[in-house]
Amino acid sequence: MSAPDQLSLTLGPSFTVEVDDRFSPGLTGRHDRAYASPPQPRDEALTLAALLLDAGQDLDGVGPWQRALAGGRRTVRLVPASNGAAD
């Protein structure tokens, strides 16, 4: 990342991409796992979600979207990122 990129501001809402992989342990021996991305602009979050889903078309909305995995299922959704302010 270049210095100008580090100083850029994101205007508008930010989203976290949440990913949940669930497996049938008897079939794969793999364990369930989850990941939440750092907050990012909506267009970048949608691009990441499409990559995680191996989606050929543009995604719409905030999900959840699902895709079959060998022995399981991946669920991806966009969640509005908190602004860090106390509720």
Backbone as CSV, one residue per row, in Angstrom:
resi,resn,N_x,N_y,N_z,CA_x,CA_y,CA_z,C_x,C_y,C_z
1,MET,0.847,-1.164,0.000,0.000,0.000,0.000,0.898,1.233,0.000
2,SER,0.589,2.178,-0.865,1.390,3.395,-0.933,0.943,4.394,0.128
3,ALA,1.794,5.362,0.399,1.493,6.362,1.423,0.185,7.095,1.144
4,PRO,-0.099,7.534,-0.105,-1.380,8.211,-0.349,-2.585,7.325,-0.045
5,ASP,-2.480,6.025,-0.313,-3.582,5.109,-0.014,-3.824,4.998,1.481
6,GLN,-2.780,5.067,2.266,-2.917,4.953,3.709,-3.666,6.136,4.300
7,LEU,-3.628,7.264,3.633,-4.256,8.466,4.145,-5.645,8.707,3.560
8,SER,-6.098,7.844,2.669,-7.393,8.070,2.041,-8.524,7.824,3.034
9,LEU,-9.591,8.562,2.849,-10.772,8.434,3.695,-11.854,7.692,2.938
10,THR,-12.603,6.878,3.651,-13.743,6.204,3.053,-14.982,6.991,3.429
11,LEU,-15.650,7.522,2.419,-16.891,8.246,2.650,-18.044,7.291,2.399
12,GLY,-19.055,7.400,3.190,-20.186,6.490,3.043,-20.037,5.307,3.971
13,PRO,-21.011,4.433,3.918,-20.999,3.295,4.843,-19.900,2.286,4.508
14,SER,-19.408,1.638,5.552,-18.440,0.554,5.400,-19.114,-0.751,5.766
15,PHE,-18.620,-1.835,5.171,-19.189,-3.157,5.400,-18.094,-4.150,5.726
16,THR,-18.431,-5.079,6.588,-17.592,-6.220,6.890,-18.156,-7.409,6.123
17,VAL,-17.284,-8.190,5.526,-17.708,-9.409,4.836,-17.530,-10.559,5.821
18,GLU,-18.635,-11.227,6.148,-18.590,-12.387,7.049,-18.715,-13.653,6.226
19,VAL,-17.835,-14.601,6.507,-17.799,-15.873,5.785,-17.881,-16.998,6.798
20,ASP,-18.791,-17.939,6.562,-18.918,-19.131,7.403,-18.830,-20.358,6.519
21,ASP,-17.864,-21.211,6.778,-17.756,-22.501,6.096,-18.194,-23.574,7.074
22,ARG,-19.176,-24.359,6.686,-19.696,-25.455,7.516,-19.492,-26.770,6.768
23,PHE,-18.950,-27.747,7.481,-18.629,-29.036,6.870,-19.323,-30.178,7.587
24,SER,-19.543,-31.244,6.869,-20.025,-32.494,7.460,-18.790,-33.263,7.907
25,PRO,-18.507,-33.286,9.208,-17.239,-33.854,9.675,-17.046,-35.317,9.296
26,GLY,-18.111,-36.073,9.215,-17.969,-37.475,8.845,-17.525,-37.663,7.402
27,LEU,-17.803,-36.680,6.569,-17.432,-36.780,5.158,-16.037,-36.252,4.869
28,THR,-15.652,-35.186,5.544,-14.422,-34.502,5.159,-13.331,-34.510,6.216
29,GLY,-13.695,-34.615,7.484,-12.707,-34.480,8.543,-12.281,-33.034,8.737
30,ARG,-12.889,-32.105,7.991,-12.570,-30.682,8.113,-13.424,-30.052,9.193
31,HIS,-12.924,-28.978,9.775,-13.630,-28.275,10.839,-14.281,-27.014,10.282
32,ASP,-15.418,-26.648,10.877,-16.080,-25.398,10.519,-15.132,-24.241,10.783
33,ARG,-15.299,-23.178,10.011,-14.460,-22.000,10.224,-15.231,-20.754,9.810
34,ALA,-14.806,-19.620,10.352,-15.468,-18.349,10.080,-14.416,-17.250,9.971
35,TYR,-14.762,-16.212,9.218,-13.859,-15.081,9.017,-14.687,-13.818,8.849
36,ALA,-14.197,-12.711,9.373,-14.810,-11.402,9.159,-13.718,-10.459,8.659
37,SER,-13.956,-9.841,7.521,-12.968,-8.945,6.920,-12.906,-7.619,7.663
38,PRO,-11.861,-6.861,7.433,-11.844,-5.486,7.940,-12.933,-4.677,7.223
39,PRO,-13.411,-3.597,7.827,-14.408,-2.753,7.173,-13.869,-2.186,5.853
40,GLN,-14.752,-2.106,4.869,-14.376,-1.600,3.550,-15.595,-1.018,2.854
41,PRO,-15.387,-0.216,1.811,-16.522,0.335,1.078,-17.373,-0.789,0.475
42,ARG,-18.639,-0.503,0.251,-19.596,-1.509,-0.221,-19.140,-2.171,-1.523
43,ASP,-18.651,-1.394,-2.491,-18.258,-1.988,-3.768,-17.104,-2.970,-3.602
44,GLU,-16.157,-2.654,-2.715,-15.056,-3.578,-2.462,-15.533,-4.811,-1.698
45,ALA,-16.463,-4.628,-0.775,-17.015,-5.761,-0.029,-17.760,-6.704,-0.971
46,LEU,-18.514,-6.155,-1.924,-19.221,-6.991,-2.898,-18.237,-7.747,-3.792
47,THR,-17.143,-7.110,-4.158,-16.126,-7.784,-4.967,-15.510,-8.949,-4.198
48,LEU,-15.184,-8.729,-2.925,-14.636,-9.801,-2.099,-15.642,-10.937,-1.956
49,ALA,-16.904,-10.602,-1.714,-17.936,-11.631,-1.579,-18.042,-12.451,-2.864
50,ALA,-18.021,-11.792,-4.014,-18.110,-12.506,-5.292,-16.909,-13.435,-5.475
51,LEU,-15.720,-12.991,-5.091,-14.530,-13.847,-5.188,-14.658,-15.072,-4.287
52,LEU,-15.142,-14.871,-3.064,-15.287,-15.980,-2.122,-16.333,-16.989,-2.581
53,LEU,-17.300,-16.511,-3.349,-18.373,-17.379,-3.832,-18.103,-17.925,-5.225
54,ASP,-16.998,-17.499,-5.828,-16.698,-17.854,-7.209,-17.882,-17.494,-8.102
55,ALA,-18.460,-16.305,-7.839,-19.636,-15.847,-8.565,-19.219,-15.144,-9.848
56,GLY,-19.832,-15.523,-10.937,-19.525,-14.910,-12.218,-20.245,-13.594,-12.419
57,GLN,-21.405,-13.430,-11.804,-22.179,-12.207,-11.992,-22.007,-11.284,-10.790
58,ASP,-22.440,-10.049,-10.965,-22.392,-9.095,-9.867,-23.407,-9.485,-8.809
59,LEU,-23.028,-9.364,-7.564,-23.931,-9.650,-6.458,-24.761,-8.417,-6.153
60,ASP,-25.930,-8.630,-5.590,-26.813,-7.531,-5.235,-27.260,-7.719,-3.792
61,GLY,-27.514,-6.635,-3.111,-27.975,-6.714,-1.732,-26.828,-6.940,-0.776
62,VAL,-27.145,-7.561,0.362,-26.134,-7.837,1.384,-26.065,-9.321,1.733
63,GLY,-26.772,-10.143,0.969,-26.761,-11.576,1.220,-27.793,-11.963,2.256
64,PRO,-27.717,-13.127,2.806,-26.619,-14.073,2.649,-26.686,-14.806,1.309
65,TRP,-25.495,-15.117,0.800,-25.351,-15.915,-0.402,-24.689,-17.217,0.012
66,GLN,-25.008,-18.291,-0.687,-24.432,-19.593,-0.339,-23.845,-20.254,-1.572
67,ARG,-22.888,-21.119,-1.289,-22.243,-21.891,-2.348,-21.836,-23.234,-1.765
68,ALA,-22.002,-24.260,-2.537,-21.604,-25.598,-2.093,-20.081,-25.715,-2.117
69,LEU,-19.547,-26.374,-1.102,-18.137,-26.737,-1.029,-18.066,-28.258,-0.939
70,ALA,-16.926,-28.832,-1.213,-16.776,-30.273,-1.059,-17.037,-30.638,0.395
71,GLY,-18.131,-31.351,0.645,-18.462,-31.783,1.996,-19.077,-30.710,2.863
72,GLY,-19.515,-29.597,2.265,-20.081,-28.549,3.098,-20.694,-27.406,2.315
73,ARG,-20.786,-26.262,2.969,-21.435,-25.091,2.389,-20.768,-23.824,2.915
74,ARG,-20.593,-22.848,2.026,-20.057,-21.539,2.405,-21.188,-20.519,2.365
75,THR,-21.293,-19.718,3.413,-22.267,-18.632,3.477,-21.504,-17.325,3.630
76,VAL,-21.858,-16.361,2.788,-21.203,-15.056,2.791,-22.277,-13.991,2.923
77,ARG,-22.009,-12.984,3.761,-22.952,-11.866,3.910,-22.176,-10.592,4.183
78,LEU,-22.784,-9.467,3.843,-22.241,-8.154,4.180,-22.957,-7.642,5.412
79,VAL,-22.192,-7.103,6.341,-22.744,-6.557,7.587,-22.244,-5.129,7.725
80,PRO,-23.142,-4.162,7.954,-22.667,-2.798,8.167,-21.648,-2.755,9.302
81,ALA,-20.527,-2.108,9.057,-19.480,-2.009,10.072,-19.877,-0.973,11.108
82,SER,-19.547,-1.268,12.347,-19.832,-0.294,13.404,-18.884,0.880,13.241
83,ASN,-19.330,2.041,13.638,-18.501,3.234,13.500,-17.621,3.474,14.705
84,GLY,-17.677,2.550,15.680,-16.832,2.660,16.859,-17.388,3.558,17.932
85,ALA,-18.551,4.152,17.686,-19.160,5.021,18.697,-19.904,4.180,19.709
86,ALA,-19.955,4.640,20.928,-20.693,3.925,21.974,-22.179,4.061,21.720
87,ASP,-22.933,2.997,21.978,-24.380,3.023,21.757,-25.105,3.674,22.901
